[in-house]
Amino acid sequence: MTEAPLTARTAGTVHIIGSGLLGASVGLGLRERGVDVTLEDLSPTTVALAADYGAGRVRASDDPEPALVVIATPPDVTADVVEAALARFPSSVITDVASVKLSPFLELKRRGIDLTNYVGSHPMAGRERGGAIMARADLFVARPWVVCRDSETPAAALALVEAVALDLGAVLLEMTPEEHDRSVGLVSHLPQVVSSLTAARLTQASEQAIGLAGGGLRDTTRIAASDPELWVQILGANRGPVVELLEAFAADMAEFAEALRDPDQPGAKRRIADLLAAGNTGVARIPGKHGSAERFTAITVLIDDRPGQLARLLTELGELGINMEDLRLEHSPGAQIGFAEIAVLPEVAERAVSDLVERGWRTL
């Protein structure tokens, strides 16, 4: 028996221009709610693949104007695609999901484009790899979705963009384009540069040195696997805030290095400690799971590298009534063992460890 789709807030057809990771994920999520979604992409293969995965149907030439057009193209062509969409679909609301908001907005204003029906937006979601093959219907669930409105934005246009975000399970936030770009510069663009430059130091390292890598290095460099071409566009479009942040970061690094150069000089150890403690303060402000302020305790469980062990662990956690908030897996190179780092609420951590040990699991 086929389940009926969830009720959608979004009314009318949604047309998606750009059928890669974000565009296809929007389509998959909306299709789950029964929304009519049409797709378009410069690449016939890309749009056909997104359609095959169920993100929508390829737009036909005689389709009527959609209620909403979602532009999910690279940042360096966002302004051009928005301008073309406004001319092509004069009755539709147009939004884009580009990760930089001020640059395309200013360019469209410079061209004298009527932006009454345009509402810039940005879902704070993504994956290290792109393409429709990586798309997920739940990509936006509990993730922030920033909407950049202005005083001329009609209420109906704003409501339609917000309806899509809510249908996809996102958490709505309103910011100006300037506020948005400064914010993502700090929480997204600076970390990308730091991660990539750290990972770049590994290129000349020996195999023995790389073999020592643990969770700290993996955590720090995870996003270094992102697409360089896309990030050249993003960083170039948001260069002002990012350069300011990099200069401040470089000053902190120089201060840290100077203190570490001679840690026995008066005040050096305190300065090192103060800089590290500032990191403690900063990381404590990062929201926990799904953007909540909840902090979790990590339990590391050793798992034999045999089929079915992870499934057994998850099953037994359920039997013990332990809610797993997050899970990270790590394999020990050269050893037939793995590590499962499980995030749980602090108040159940002690019981979880004792119950797992009682059932024969090894924990760290």
XYZ file of C-alpha atoms in Angstrom:
364
model
C 0.000 0.000 0.000
C 1.499 3.362 -1.071
C 1.601 5.995 1.662
C 0.000 9.344 0.887
C 2.488 12.232 0.654
C 2.800 14.605 3.573
C 0.742 17.785 3.354
C 2.749 20.576 1.726
C 2.729 24.276 2.570
C 4.083 24.989 -0.914
C 1.326 25.752 -3.422
C 1.866 25.418 -7.161
C 4.723 24.129 -9.276
C 8.340 24.694 -8.251
C 10.857 24.934 -11.062
C 14.512 24.237 -10.212
C 17.306 25.627 -12.375
C 20.478 23.703 -11.592
C 20.036 20.005 -10.852
C 23.147 19.269 -8.805
C 23.357 18.491 -5.089
C 21.261 21.372 -3.731
C 18.789 21.597 -6.590
C 18.138 17.854 -6.679
C 17.869 17.734 -2.870
C 15.229 20.495 -2.944
C 13.372 18.515 -5.578
C 13.544 15.234 -3.666
C 12.266 16.857 -0.479
C 9.391 18.621 -2.189
C 8.398 15.552 -4.191
C 8.063 13.631 -0.908
C 5.337 16.140 -0.026
C 3.599 15.779 -3.377
C 4.732 19.130 -4.813
C 4.972 19.285 -8.604
C 8.662 19.909 -9.397
C 10.195 20.614 -12.781
C 13.922 20.528 -13.482
C 16.357 22.321 -15.743
C 20.118 22.281 -16.178
C 22.643 23.270 -18.827
C 23.766 19.641 -18.834
C 21.182 17.232 -20.305
C 22.874 14.382 -18.454
C 22.662 16.164 -15.097
C 18.975 16.998 -15.415
C 18.142 13.488 -16.657
C 20.024 11.971 -13.713
C 18.196 14.184 -11.212
C 14.877 13.192 -12.787
C 15.837 9.504 -12.663
C 16.535 9.843 -8.937
C 13.038 11.264 -8.431
C 13.853 14.948 -7.896
C 11.184 16.023 -10.386
C 10.417 15.972 -14.092
C 12.224 17.718 -16.908
C 10.376 20.948 -17.686
C 8.449 20.855 -20.970
C 8.374 23.837 -23.326
C 4.598 24.198 -22.948
C 4.530 24.028 -19.136
C 2.834 27.076 -17.576
C 4.802 29.493 -15.418
C 5.736 27.978 -12.060
C 4.761 29.546 -8.758
C 8.379 29.570 -7.642
C 11.737 29.264 -9.384
C 14.668 27.998 -7.292
C 18.063 28.804 -8.793
C 20.766 26.395 -7.653
C 23.633 27.331 -9.949
C 27.290 28.202 -9.164
C 27.803 31.584 -7.464
C 29.625 33.174 -10.398
C 26.554 32.912 -12.645
C 23.824 33.461 -10.033
C 23.139 37.089 -11.004
C 22.911 36.188 -14.703
C 20.527 33.281 -14.085
C 18.346 35.349 -11.722
C 18.090 38.144 -14.327
C 17.162 35.658 -17.057
C 14.590 33.922 -14.821
C 12.907 37.225 -13.890
C 12.517 38.024 -17.586
C 11.439 34.514 -18.548
C 8.947 34.027 -15.702
C 7.564 37.521 -14.946
C 4.743 36.192 -12.757
C 6.871 33.796 -10.730
C 8.715 34.332 -7.460
C 12.442 33.804 -7.921
C 14.859 32.683 -5.219
C 18.404 31.377 -5.285
C 20.345 29.175 -2.877
C 23.815 30.574 -3.549
C 26.163 30.663 -0.564
C 26.974 34.367 -1.087
C 24.142 36.893 -1.078
C 25.514 40.435 -1.304
C 27.521 40.153 -4.519
C 24.685 38.936 -6.796
C 22.209 41.352 -5.153
C 24.457 44.369 -5.786
C 25.150 43.249 -9.341
C 21.435 42.929 -10.094
C 20.794 46.378 -8.579
C 23.648 47.808 -10.668
C 21.964 46.452 -13.802
C 18.720 48.170 -12.847
C 16.746 44.911 -12.582
C 13.340 45.072 -10.899
C 13.815 42.749 -7.909
C 10.254 42.883 -6.581
C 9.738 39.166 -7.219
C 13.256 38.148 -6.148
C 14.004 36.841 -2.645
C 17.572 35.730 -1.991
C 17.993 32.752 0.322
C 20.623 30.277 1.462
C 20.182 26.886 3.141
C 23.165 26.126 5.382
C 23.479 22.560 4.179
C 25.709 20.629 1.841
C 28.087 17.731 1.458
C 31.766 17.416 0.573
C 30.819 15.940 -2.811
C 28.283 17.433 -5.196
C 26.037 16.212 -7.970
C 22.540 14.769 -8.137
C 23.881 11.358 -7.154
C 24.695 12.767 -3.687
C 21.311 14.488 -3.239
C 19.147 13.685 -0.214
C 15.548 14.567 0.586
C 16.505 15.235 4.224
C 19.558 17.380 3.467
C 17.922 20.518 4.914
C 16.180 18.995 7.934
C 16.810 21.126 11.051
C 19.420 23.176 9.187
C 19.269 27.000 9.092
C 17.773 28.517 5.936
C 18.544 32.226 5.664
C 16.087 34.467 3.805
C 17.294 37.910 2.712
C 14.314 40.189 2.198
C 14.103 43.949 1.756
C 11.397 46.539 2.340
C 10.008 46.005 -1.170
C 9.548 42.239 -0.862
C 5.838 41.353 -1.194
C 4.461 39.278 1.664
C 3.217 36.613 -0.766
C 6.661 36.205 -2.328
C 8.313 35.899 1.067
C 5.673 33.410 2.221
C 6.284 31.154 -0.790
C 10.042 30.964 -0.210
C 9.477 30.347 3.490
C 6.947 27.607 2.683
C 9.541 25.708 0.661
C 12.117 25.986 3.452
C 9.604 24.782 6.034
C 8.430 21.912 3.816
C 12.062 20.797 3.605
C 12.332 20.804 7.395
C 14.669 23.801 7.637
C 14.819 26.443 10.373
C 14.073 29.919 9.017
C 16.296 32.915 9.740
C 16.112 36.452 8.354
C 19.277 38.464 7.636
C 20.385 41.267 5.396
C 22.781 40.217 2.604
C 25.614 41.967 4.477
C 24.853 40.156 7.742
C 24.626 36.856 5.918
C 27.963 37.184 4.136
C 29.821 38.266 7.270
C 28.293 35.367 9.182
C 29.039 32.639 6.639
C 32.528 34.066 6.226
C 33.156 33.247 9.883
C 31.327 29.925 10.278
C 31.840 28.430 6.803
C 34.372 30.169 4.576
C 37.183 30.685 7.113
C 36.968 27.043 8.310
C 37.170 25.865 4.690
C 40.404 27.788 4.082
C 41.962 26.675 7.377
C 40.972 23.051 6.732
C 42.333 23.079 3.176
C 45.622 24.714 4.139
C 46.093 22.262 7.004
C 45.442 19.322 4.686
C 47.856 20.799 2.141
C 50.680 20.357 4.698
C 50.161 16.596 4.344
C 51.162 16.442 0.690
C 54.892 16.124 1.427
C 54.540 14.044 4.603
C 55.953 10.522 4.783
C 53.689 7.487 4.770
C 54.822 6.766 8.329
C 53.728 10.209 9.469
C 50.360 9.900 7.712
C 49.883 6.524 9.381
C 49.836 8.259 12.759
C 46.759 10.301 11.824
C 43.877 10.116 14.270
C 40.517 11.687 14.873
C 41.891 15.188 15.426
C 43.393 15.402 11.966
C 40.334 13.834 10.360
C 38.019 16.295 12.108
C 40.157 19.263 11.122
C 40.556 18.296 7.469
C 37.190 16.693 6.669
C 35.934 19.601 4.568
C 39.253 19.878 2.734
C 37.814 17.294 0.319
C 35.426 19.956 -1.055
C 35.428 21.057 -4.700
C 38.220 23.638 -5.282
C 36.534 25.164 -8.341
C 33.344 25.889 -6.402
C 35.280 27.358 -3.487
C 37.277 29.663 -5.752
C 33.926 31.148 -6.774
C 32.529 31.347 -3.229
C 35.643 32.880 -1.697
C 36.043 35.341 -4.553
C 32.450 36.502 -4.200
C 32.843 36.980 -0.431
C 36.451 38.132 -0.468
C 35.971 41.227 1.733
C 34.768 39.486 4.923
C 37.014 36.461 4.317
C 40.182 38.543 3.889
C 39.420 40.412 7.139
C 38.929 37.115 8.957
C 42.099 35.604 7.494
C 44.138 38.636 8.509
C 42.819 38.412 12.075
C 43.481 34.672 12.107
C 47.017 35.230 10.806
C 47.620 37.750 13.605
C 46.474 35.200 16.185
C 48.757 32.573 14.638
C 51.710 34.951 14.673
C 51.074 35.793 18.323
C 50.799 32.110 19.197
C 53.998 31.260 17.310
C 55.888 34.096 18.975
C 54.826 32.924 22.435
C 55.707 29.322 21.581
C 59.105 30.292 20.152
C 60.363 30.781 23.711
C 57.744 29.421 26.112
C 60.001 30.129 29.089
C 59.943 33.878 28.585
C 57.798 35.762 31.125
C 54.098 35.639 30.205
C 54.525 33.231 27.250
C 52.867 30.225 28.863
C 49.954 32.359 29.993
C 49.504 33.776 26.491
C 49.480 30.279 24.994
C 46.987 29.138 27.613
C 44.771 32.185 27.044
C 44.631 31.560 23.291
C 43.800 27.887 23.810
C 41.191 28.779 26.437
C 39.584 31.219 24.008
C 39.144 28.207 21.742
C 37.331 26.400 24.560
C 35.008 29.368 24.938
C 34.351 29.582 21.223
C 33.668 25.896 20.659
C 31.222 25.892 23.571
C 29.086 28.342 21.585
C 28.717 26.021 18.600
C 25.192 24.566 18.539
C 24.865 20.860 19.145
C 22.844 18.396 17.150
C 20.509 19.974 14.587
C 21.294 23.476 15.710
C 20.180 23.028 19.317
C 22.204 24.346 22.232
C 22.328 20.819 23.697
C 25.824 19.485 24.340
C 26.530 15.744 24.216
C 29.016 13.305 25.706
C 31.011 11.079 23.366
C 31.467 7.384 24.142
C 33.991 5.428 22.083
C 33.250 1.736 21.580
C 35.768 -0.691 20.062
C 34.253 -2.822 17.299
C 35.823 -5.929 15.782
C 36.178 -5.657 12.014
C 33.619 -8.369 11.305
C 30.284 -8.215 9.472
C 27.296 -7.394 11.652
C 29.157 -5.867 14.604
C 27.937 -2.308 14.069
C 24.356 -3.512 13.578
C 24.648 -5.482 16.826
C 25.903 -2.404 18.695
C 23.059 -0.222 17.434
C 20.504 -2.908 18.264
C 21.801 -3.262 21.813
C 21.789 0.504 22.344
C 18.112 0.431 21.421
C 17.455 -2.459 23.813
C 19.178 -0.497 26.585
C 17.009 2.548 25.885
C 20.021 4.704 24.962
C 19.193 7.356 22.364
C 22.154 7.828 20.035
C 22.352 11.518 19.094
C 25.192 11.134 16.611
C 27.608 8.497 15.296
C 31.103 8.646 13.839
C 33.088 5.636 12.640
C 36.844 5.305 12.403
C 38.947 2.331 11.288
C 42.351 1.646 12.796
C 44.874 1.264 9.903
C 46.540 -2.145 9.888
C 44.344 -3.541 12.653
C 41.179 -5.620 12.570
C 39.331 -3.198 14.779
C 37.289 -0.035 14.444
C 36.012 2.722 16.698
C 32.425 3.917 16.983
C 32.146 7.319 18.639
C 28.592 7.661 19.917
C 27.158 10.960 21.150
C 24.650 10.661 24.001
C 23.084 12.998 26.528
C 25.459 13.601 29.463
C 22.990 12.255 32.009
C 22.902 8.786 30.390
C 26.606 8.508 29.491
C 27.714 6.679 32.655
C 24.867 4.188 32.465
C 25.492 3.637 28.756
C 29.142 2.759 29.371
C 28.423 0.390 32.256
C 25.592 -1.367 30.407
C 27.673 -1.798 27.254
C 30.630 -3.160 29.212
C 28.289 -5.572 30.968
C 27.255 -6.861 27.560
C 30.848 -7.446 26.546
C 31.684 -4.272 24.641
C 35.021 -2.514 25.135
C 34.945 1.229 25.622
C 37.558 3.970 25.791
